[in-house]
Tab-separated table of C-alpha atoms in Angstrom:
chain	number	residue	atom	x	y	z
A	1	MET	CA	-118.154	126.814	32.406
A	2	LYS	CA	-116.423	126.180	35.977
A	3	MET	CA	-114.912	123.030	37.084
A	4	ALA	CA	-114.210	121.498	40.170
A	5	GLY	CA	-111.490	118.810	41.235
A	6	ILE	CA	-111.486	115.633	43.602
A	7	ILE	CA	-108.383	114.047	44.567
A	8	PHE	CA	-108.647	110.288	46.074
A	9	SER	CA	-105.730	110.569	48.515
A	10	ASN	CA	-105.905	106.950	49.947
A	11	ILE	CA	-106.995	104.741	46.878
A	12	TYR	CA	-104.087	102.096	46.279
A	13	ASP	CA	-102.470	102.607	49.504
A	14	ASN	CA	-102.286	99.120	49.935
A	15	THR	CA	-99.745	98.838	46.461
A	16	MET	CA	-97.296	100.957	47.959
A	17	ALA	CA	-95.949	98.617	51.079
A	18	GLU	CA	-93.871	100.514	53.789
A	19	LEU	CA	-94.347	103.794	52.170
A	20	THR	CA	-97.993	104.147	53.082
A	21	LYS	CA	-97.594	102.866	56.248
A	22	HIS	CA	-97.693	106.285	57.737
A	23	ARG	CA	-98.887	108.418	55.321
A	24	THR	CA	-101.778	108.331	52.263
A	25	MET	CA	-100.651	107.593	48.564
A	26	ALA	CA	-101.009	111.332	48.060
A	27	SER	CA	-98.238	112.360	50.505
A	28	VAL	CA	-95.728	109.833	49.124
A	29	PRO	CA	-92.493	111.214	48.211
A	30	PHE	CA	-91.174	111.405	44.572
A	31	GLY	CA	-89.024	113.171	42.625
A	32	GLY	CA	-86.733	114.681	45.317
A	33	ARG	CA	-88.674	117.323	46.697
A	34	TYR	CA	-92.415	116.738	45.727
A	35	ARG	CA	-95.274	114.395	47.004
A	36	HIS	CA	-97.792	112.824	44.637
A	37	ILE	CA	-100.532	115.291	45.505
A	38	ASP	CA	-98.208	118.244	43.885
A	39	PHE	CA	-98.717	117.121	40.475
A	40	VAL	CA	-102.360	116.447	40.604
A	41	LEU	CA	-102.784	119.410	42.863
A	42	SER	CA	-100.695	121.819	40.378
A	43	ASN	CA	-102.346	120.380	37.317
A	44	MET	CA	-105.776	121.645	38.399
A	45	VAL	CA	-104.382	124.906	39.631
A	46	ASN	CA	-102.746	125.744	36.253
A	47	SER	CA	-105.768	124.774	34.183
A	48	GLY	CA	-108.063	127.530	36.510
A	49	ILE	CA	-109.812	124.887	38.916
A	50	GLN	CA	-110.062	126.734	41.923
A	51	SER	CA	-112.330	124.486	44.279
A	52	VAL	CA	-110.158	121.359	44.980
A	53	GLY	CA	-111.272	118.456	47.646
A	54	ALA	CA	-108.934	115.891	48.757
A	55	ILE	CA	-110.836	112.786	49.800
A	56	THR	CA	-108.867	111.039	52.793
A	57	LYS	CA	-109.475	107.536	54.528
A	58	TYR	CA	-106.711	107.655	57.156
A	59	HIS	CA	-102.930	108.525	57.975
A	60	TYR	CA	-103.626	111.840	56.470
A	61	LYS	CA	-101.605	113.953	59.047
A	62	SER	CA	-98.524	113.951	56.668
A	63	LEU	CA	-100.690	115.221	53.907
A	64	MET	CA	-102.115	117.939	55.998
A	65	ASP	CA	-98.692	118.987	57.395
A	66	HIS	CA	-97.403	119.017	53.689
A	67	LEU	CA	-100.132	121.281	52.217
A	68	GLY	CA	-100.312	123.663	55.125
A	69	THR	CA	-102.289	127.036	54.004
A	70	LEU	CA	-102.167	126.247	50.666
A	71	ASP	CA	-100.126	129.046	49.823
A	72	GLU	CA	-97.985	127.323	47.004
A	73	TRP	CA	-100.593	126.969	45.192
A	74	ASP	CA	-102.864	129.931	45.691
A	75	LEU	CA	-105.888	128.012	47.063
A	76	ASP	CA	-106.149	129.965	50.393
A	77	THR	CA	-108.966	131.964	48.723
A	78	LYS	CA	-112.363	133.012	49.862
A	79	THR	CA	-113.968	131.756	46.678
A	80	GLY	CA	-113.442	128.376	46.083
A	81	GLY	CA	-110.106	126.970	47.899
A	82	PHE	CA	-109.159	123.678	48.756
A	83	TYR	CA	-110.970	121.249	51.215
A	84	LEU	CA	-109.730	118.115	52.915
A	85	ILE	CA	-112.849	115.550	53.077
A	86	PRO	CA	-112.147	112.951	56.049
A	87	PRO	CA	-114.295	109.721	56.368
A	88	PHE	CA	-117.466	109.923	58.237
A	89	LEU	CA	-118.069	113.507	57.119
A	90	GLU	CA	-121.584	113.016	55.883
A	91	GLY	CA	-122.766	110.615	58.708
A	92	GLN	CA	-121.172	107.531	57.323
A	93	THR	CA	-120.728	104.396	59.889
A	94	SER	CA	-117.775	102.779	58.156
A	95	VAL	CA	-114.975	103.561	56.245
A	96	TYR	CA	-115.661	103.694	52.425
A	97	ARG	CA	-114.752	100.696	50.466
A	98	GLY	CA	-114.499	102.408	47.052
A	99	LYS	CA	-114.458	105.665	45.080
A	100	ILE	CA	-118.523	105.743	44.820
A	101	GLU	CA	-118.821	105.363	48.704
A	102	ALA	CA	-115.919	108.166	49.011
A	103	LEU	CA	-117.569	110.285	46.947
A	104	SER	CA	-120.907	110.180	48.725
A	105	GLY	CA	-118.982	111.803	51.888
A	106	ALA	CA	-117.948	114.631	49.358
A	107	MET	CA	-121.592	115.802	48.465
A	108	SER	CA	-121.832	118.989	50.431
A	109	PHE	CA	-118.397	119.745	48.978
A	110	VAL	CA	-119.488	119.437	45.236
A	111	THR	CA	-123.320	120.706	45.408
A	112	ARG	CA	-121.837	123.979	47.089
A	113	CYS	CA	-118.763	124.798	45.167
A	114	GLY	CA	-120.701	126.437	42.392
A	115	CYS	CA	-119.295	124.305	39.417
A	116	ASP	CA	-120.928	122.749	36.519
A	117	TYR	CA	-118.351	120.151	36.264
A	118	VAL	CA	-116.067	117.822	38.234
A	119	LEU	CA	-112.632	116.414	37.685
A	120	LEU	CA	-112.072	112.898	39.545
A	121	SER	CA	-108.366	111.792	40.012
A	122	ASP	CA	-106.038	109.592	41.578
A	123	SER	CA	-103.004	110.803	42.823
A	124	THR	CA	-100.604	108.047	41.653
A	125	VAL	CA	-100.359	109.151	37.923
A	126	ILE	CA	-97.580	111.879	37.595
A	127	CYS	CA	-98.001	114.125	34.730
A	128	ASN	CA	-98.390	117.825	33.294
A	129	ILE	CA	-101.617	117.974	31.923
A	130	ASP	CA	-103.893	121.035	30.830
A	131	TYR	CA	-107.299	120.119	32.291
A	132	ASP	CA	-109.118	123.302	30.597
A	133	GLU	CA	-108.332	121.815	27.321
A	134	ILE	CA	-110.060	118.751	28.090
A	135	LEU	CA	-113.184	120.294	29.660
A	136	GLU	CA	-113.807	121.938	26.302
A	137	ASN	CA	-113.109	118.544	24.623
A	138	HIS	CA	-115.803	116.769	26.905
A	139	VAL	CA	-118.343	119.620	26.688
A	140	ALA	CA	-118.182	119.886	22.876
A	141	SER	CA	-118.521	115.555	22.785
A	142	GLY	CA	-122.030	115.821	24.364
A	143	LYS	CA	-120.996	112.679	26.576
A	144	ASP	CA	-121.542	111.874	30.077
A	145	VAL	CA	-118.291	111.029	30.995
A	146	THR	CA	-114.702	111.738	29.443
A	147	VAL	CA	-112.035	109.114	30.258
A	148	ILE	CA	-108.438	110.352	30.160
A	149	ALA	CA	-106.211	107.739	28.754
A	150	ASN	CA	-102.952	107.503	26.982
A	151	ARG	CA	-101.168	104.739	24.814
A	152	ASP	CA	-97.667	103.221	26.044
A	153	PRO	CA	-96.008	100.656	24.073
A	154	HIS	CA	-93.672	100.108	27.080
A	155	LEU	CA	-96.737	98.529	28.733
A	156	ILE	CA	-98.180	96.375	26.042
A	157	ASN	CA	-99.060	93.038	27.447
A	158	GLU	CA	-99.324	94.057	31.024
A	159	PRO	CA	-101.972	94.082	32.995
A	160	LYS	CA	-103.476	97.510	33.770
A	161	GLU	CA	-106.806	98.093	36.051
A	162	PHE	CA	-108.394	100.365	33.212
A	163	VAL	CA	-108.307	99.614	29.509
A	164	VAL	CA	-110.392	101.303	26.805
A	165	ASN	CA	-110.781	99.855	23.462
A	166	ALA	CA	-111.621	102.346	20.650
A	167	TYR	CA	-112.518	102.802	17.048
A	168	LYS	CA	-111.649	106.135	15.311
A	169	GLY	CA	-112.092	107.914	18.524
A	170	LYS	CA	-115.212	106.161	19.565
A	171	VAL	CA	-115.077	103.964	22.724
A	172	ILE	CA	-116.180	100.426	21.963
A	173	ASP	CA	-115.217	98.512	25.102
A	174	VAL	CA	-113.941	98.950	28.646
A	175	ALA	CA	-112.145	96.213	30.422
A	176	LEU	CA	-110.627	96.057	33.953
A	177	ASN	CA	-107.652	94.359	35.189
A	178	CYS	CA	-106.368	93.193	31.907
A	179	VAL	CA	-103.750	92.668	29.809
A	180	THR	CA	-103.187	95.660	27.011
A	181	GLY	CA	-102.594	95.422	23.355
A	182	LYS	CA	-101.306	97.982	20.877
A	183	ASP	CA	-104.385	99.406	19.937
A	184	ASP	CA	-105.641	99.930	23.770
A	185	TYR	CA	-105.693	103.058	25.839
A	186	ILE	CA	-104.550	102.957	29.235
A	187	GLY	CA	-106.963	104.844	31.820
A	188	MET	CA	-105.047	107.717	33.759
A	189	GLY	CA	-107.519	107.348	36.427
A	190	MET	CA	-108.862	110.802	35.333
A	191	PHE	CA	-112.475	111.267	34.612
A	192	ILE	CA	-114.878	114.568	33.771
A	193	MET	CA	-118.418	114.551	34.086
A	194	SER	CA	-121.409	117.418	35.262
A	195	ILE	CA	-121.779	117.870	38.905
A	196	ASP	CA	-125.509	116.655	38.045
A	197	LYS	CA	-124.426	113.504	36.865
A	198	MET	CA	-122.202	112.779	39.690
A	199	VAL	CA	-125.010	113.434	41.961
A	200	GLU	CA	-127.045	110.948	40.296
A	201	MET	CA	-124.608	108.310	40.021
A	202	VAL	CA	-123.702	108.496	43.698
A	203	ASN	CA	-127.171	108.383	44.811
A	204	ASP	CA	-127.863	105.824	42.453
A	205	CYS	CA	-125.077	103.255	43.312
A	206	VAL	CA	-124.874	103.737	47.099
A	207	SER	CA	-128.941	102.918	47.145
A	208	ARG	CA	-127.930	99.850	45.634
A	209	GLY	CA	-124.793	98.638	47.310
A	210	LYS	CA	-122.465	99.587	44.714
A	211	TYR	CA	-119.089	101.159	45.513
A	212	HIS	CA	-116.600	100.674	42.772
A	213	PHE	CA	-116.503	103.371	40.470
A	214	GLU	CA	-114.667	101.582	37.446
A	215	LYS	CA	-116.769	98.428	37.730
A	216	ASP	CA	-119.956	99.379	38.893
A	217	PHE	CA	-120.490	102.390	37.077
A	218	ILE	CA	-118.249	103.245	33.864
A	219	GLN	CA	-117.913	99.720	32.673
A	220	LYS	CA	-121.447	98.205	33.731
A	221	GLU	CA	-123.154	101.481	32.504
A	222	PHE	CA	-121.419	101.627	29.456
A	223	ASN	CA	-122.307	97.775	28.822
A	224	ASP	CA	-125.855	98.544	29.424
A	225	GLY	CA	-125.977	101.763	27.137
A	226	THR	CA	-127.145	103.749	29.793
A	227	ILE	CA	-124.081	106.294	29.808
A	228	SER	CA	-122.234	107.490	26.689
A	229	LEU	CA	-118.276	107.981	27.152
A	230	ASN	CA	-115.543	110.241	25.262
A	231	LEU	CA	-112.238	109.433	25.185
A	232	TYR	CA	-109.423	111.935	25.571
A	233	GLU	CA	-106.012	110.788	24.506
A	234	PHE	CA	-103.252	112.307	26.416
A	235	LYS	CA	-99.963	112.192	24.409
A	236	GLY	CA	-97.616	113.609	27.122
A	237	THR	CA	-95.514	111.492	29.369
A	238	VAL	CA	-97.162	109.343	31.790
A	239	LEU	CA	-95.932	107.979	34.887
A	240	ARG	CA	-98.041	105.522	37.180
A	241	ASN	CA	-96.759	104.962	40.573
A	242	ASN	CA	-99.221	102.249	41.365
A	243	CYS	CA	-96.860	99.646	43.260
A	244	ILE	CA	-93.421	99.950	44.792
A	245	VAL	CA	-91.543	98.437	41.770
A	246	SER	CA	-93.118	101.256	39.431
A	247	TYR	CA	-92.423	103.761	42.108
A	248	PHE	CA	-88.557	102.911	41.861
A	249	GLU	CA	-88.598	102.813	37.861
A	250	ASN	CA	-90.280	106.224	37.404
A	251	SER	CA	-87.977	107.817	40.169
A	252	MET	CA	-85.060	106.532	37.960
A	253	LYS	CA	-86.936	107.674	34.953
A	254	LEU	CA	-86.888	111.005	36.261
A	255	LEU	CA	-82.964	111.095	35.667
A	256	ASP	CA	-83.829	111.274	31.737
A	257	TYR	CA	-83.655	114.909	31.104
A	258	LYS	CA	-86.412	114.787	28.374
A	259	VAL	CA	-88.814	112.821	30.936
A	260	ARG	CA	-87.916	116.111	33.331
A	261	LYS	CA	-88.696	118.566	30.691
A	262	GLU	CA	-92.039	117.243	30.126
A	263	ILE	CA	-93.187	116.502	33.834
A	264	PHE	CA	-91.688	120.019	34.965
A	265	SER	CA	-92.871	122.059	32.225
A	266	LYS	CA	-92.282	125.888	32.234
A	267	ASN	CA	-95.611	126.154	31.009
A	268	GLY	CA	-97.209	124.237	34.034
A	269	PRO	CA	-95.197	124.710	36.791
A	270	ILE	CA	-95.237	121.977	39.897
A	271	TYR	CA	-95.453	123.432	43.159
A	272	THR	CA	-94.961	122.254	46.396
A	273	LYS	CA	-94.102	122.947	49.997
A	274	VAL	CA	-91.487	125.609	50.176
A	275	ARG	CA	-88.370	125.111	52.746
A	276	ASP	CA	-86.145	127.465	53.061
A	277	GLU	CA	-82.828	125.268	53.047
A	278	LYS	CA	-79.279	125.989	52.647
A	279	PRO	CA	-77.605	124.792	49.248
A	280	THR	CA	-76.517	121.453	48.894
A	281	TYR	CA	-72.630	120.971	50.077
A	282	TYR	CA	-70.414	118.968	48.204
A	283	GLY	CA	-67.162	117.705	49.516
A	284	ALA	CA	-63.805	117.577	48.336
A	285	SER	CA	-63.947	113.747	48.330
A	286	SER	CA	-67.463	113.619	46.384
A	287	GLU	CA	-68.453	112.326	43.266
A	288	VAL	CA	-71.735	112.573	42.016
A	289	ASP	CA	-73.075	111.327	38.743
A	290	ASN	CA	-76.541	111.518	37.158
A	291	CYS	CA	-78.302	112.305	40.291
A	292	ILE	CA	-81.178	114.390	41.277
A	293	ILE	CA	-80.125	116.081	44.623
A	294	ALA	CA	-82.480	118.323	46.783
A	295	ASP	CA	-81.135	121.364	48.457
A	296	GLY	CA	-79.715	121.091	52.542
A	297	CYS	CA	-77.701	117.764	51.651
A	298	ASP	CA	-74.056	117.179	52.881
A	299	ILE	CA	-72.303	114.888	50.235
A	300	ARG	CA	-69.133	113.457	50.946
A	301	GLY	CA	-69.277	110.138	49.209
A	302	LYS	CA	-69.838	108.770	45.966
A	303	VAL	CA	-73.298	109.308	44.561
A	304	GLU	CA	-74.351	107.570	41.260
A	305	ASN	CA	-78.054	107.081	39.431
A	306	CYS	CA	-79.752	108.295	42.822
A	307	VAL	CA	-82.943	110.870	43.581
A	308	ILE	CA	-81.661	112.222	46.936
A	309	PHE	CA	-84.460	114.738	48.636
A	310	ARG	CA	-83.585	117.344	51.230
A	311	ASN	CA	-81.344	117.248	54.328
A	312	VAL	CA	-79.737	113.945	53.672
A	313	THR	CA	-75.943	113.225	54.792
A	314	ILE	CA	-73.725	110.956	52.995
A	315	GLU	CA	-70.331	110.684	54.389
A	316	GLU	CA	-66.660	110.229	53.042
A	317	GLY	CA	-66.181	106.994	51.861
A	318	ALA	CA	-69.910	105.957	51.402
A	319	VAL	CA	-71.145	104.466	48.095
A	320	VAL	CA	-74.785	104.929	46.868
A	321	LYS	CA	-75.907	104.055	43.697
A	322	ASN	CA	-79.384	103.571	41.935
A	323	SER	CA	-81.331	104.624	45.013
A	324	ILE	CA	-83.968	106.842	46.485
A	325	ILE	CA	-82.976	108.438	49.673
A	326	ILE	CA	-85.490	110.342	51.591
A	327	GLN	CA	-85.562	113.494	53.553
A	328	GLY	CA	-83.473	113.497	56.715
A	329	THR	CA	-81.724	110.080	56.201
A	330	THR	CA	-77.892	109.670	57.286
A	331	ILE	CA	-75.431	107.200	55.414
A	332	LYS	CA	-72.510	106.858	57.212
A	333	LYS	CA	-68.798	106.312	56.013
A	334	ASP	CA	-67.859	103.367	54.174
A	335	CYS	CA	-71.397	102.123	53.340
A	336	ASN	CA	-72.364	100.457	50.097
A	337	ILE	CA	-75.855	100.999	49.262
A	338	GLU	CA	-77.332	100.147	45.943
A	339	TYR	CA	-81.216	99.660	44.556
A	340	VAL	CA	-82.475	100.860	48.029
A	341	VAL	CA	-85.382	103.223	48.882
A	342	ALA	CA	-84.800	104.762	52.347
A	343	ASP	CA	-87.599	106.270	53.846
A	344	LYS	CA	-87.296	109.453	55.792
A	345	ASP	CA	-84.983	109.959	58.724
A	346	VAL	CA	-83.040	106.510	58.388
A	347	VAL	CA	-79.724	105.948	59.735
A	348	PHE	CA	-77.449	103.597	57.930
A	349	THR	CA	-74.449	102.804	60.591
A	350	GLU	CA	-70.872	102.708	59.520
A	351	GLY	CA	-70.120	100.115	56.946
A	352	ARG	CA	-73.532	98.683	55.846
A	353	LYS	CA	-73.731	97.164	53.068
A	354	LEU	CA	-77.169	96.767	51.361
A	355	ILE	CA	-77.967	95.671	47.929
A	356	GLY	CA	-81.455	94.856	46.345
A	357	ALA	CA	-82.375	94.803	42.465
A	358	PRO	CA	-84.309	96.671	40.386
A	359	THR	CA	-87.327	94.611	40.427
A	360	ALA	CA	-86.917	94.310	44.199
A	361	PRO	CA	-85.225	97.470	45.757
A	362	VAL	CA	-84.546	96.967	49.685
A	363	ILE	CA	-87.425	99.313	51.523
A	364	ILE	CA	-86.292	100.511	54.674
A	365	ASN	CA	-89.171	102.130	57.216
A	366	LYS	CA	-89.320	105.668	58.282
A	367	GLY	CA	-86.920	106.100	61.235
A	368	GLU	CA	-85.126	102.929	60.944
A	369	THR	CA	-81.630	102.228	62.051
A	370	VAL	CA	-79.589	99.963	59.902
C-alpha cells in the first residue's frame, strides 16, 4: 500500500503580495531558515512517501534553487524521487486555472509512480503530520476521498475557503468561502484518494470544462451523492499562511516555545537546504529578546520579537522590533524598524524609521534600498 504525494506550489500566489512577486508560494521563506515547501515535503518523507511531484506555474526558479539535488530529503533515489512538474508538460496550450487542470498536467507522474494512493497538498499549511497514519484511516474508511481538517477556536466566525460539517465523525455538509462555527472543521488543503479515482476525476472534469477541485469535484459530487467523504481530524498545531497578515501573525507565533515544539517535533524533523554558514555574531552593544535568529548574522543593535533569517546585519544603534527580516538584509545604524517584513537583500540606510502595524505590516520588496 504505497502513496505518492503531489504539492501545489503556485496555488494562492496572488494572496501573498510582494513575497510571491518573484517566487512561488512554496518557496516563500518562513521560520528563519525554511521555505513553505520544506514542511509539507518533510512530512511526506517522514511518512514514507518516496515519490513526490510539485506542480508549478511560474516563478519556480527560486524553488529549483532551494531544492537543489534533494539530498536533504533523501529523494535523489533511483526508485521514486522528486519531480518538478512545469506547465505545458502534457501538451496544454494555456496555464492551468485550478487544481484539476494542474493535475491533468501531472498524469504521467501519477500513472507511472507505481503507487496505489495519492496525497494532494497545498504548500501554505504549516504543521507536523503523519500521513502514513491517515492513509491507514482512509483505507479503513472505505470512502472515496479523505479530507484532512482541524478545529481552531481562534478562527471561529472567520471566513474560510473550505469548511466541513460533520456529525459523529460523518461528513454531512461541505461549504466554500463561508464563516466557520464552533462545530465546523477547517480544511487543511490536504486530500487522499486512490490513483484510479484521481485519474477518473481529472478525465471527467477536464472533459466538461471543470477546473476547481474543491468546488467542481469535492462539493458538487458530494452533494450529488456520487462520492463519499471521510473526515480525518488533525489535532496538532496548524498555521495557515494564506495571506500576508496570517504570514506575519504565524511568524510571530513561532516565537512561542510550545508552537515551535509541535511544528519542529523530534519525531518528525523538518529538513531544509543546508548552508554552511558561520555562527551568528552578537556584538557587545547588542540586545536580543525573544527572537529566532538564523546563523551567519551580525547583530550589534537591539532586536526584540523578531524572526531573523541568515546573513542579516543589524548595526549598532539600530532598533528592530516585531519584524521579519529575510536573508541578506542590512539594517544600518540608528534605524528604527517595527512591524516590517523585509525580503531578501534589502538595505535600510542610516537613520531610517519605518513603522507598520500588526494587521498591516510594511512589506519591502527584494533587493530594495530604503
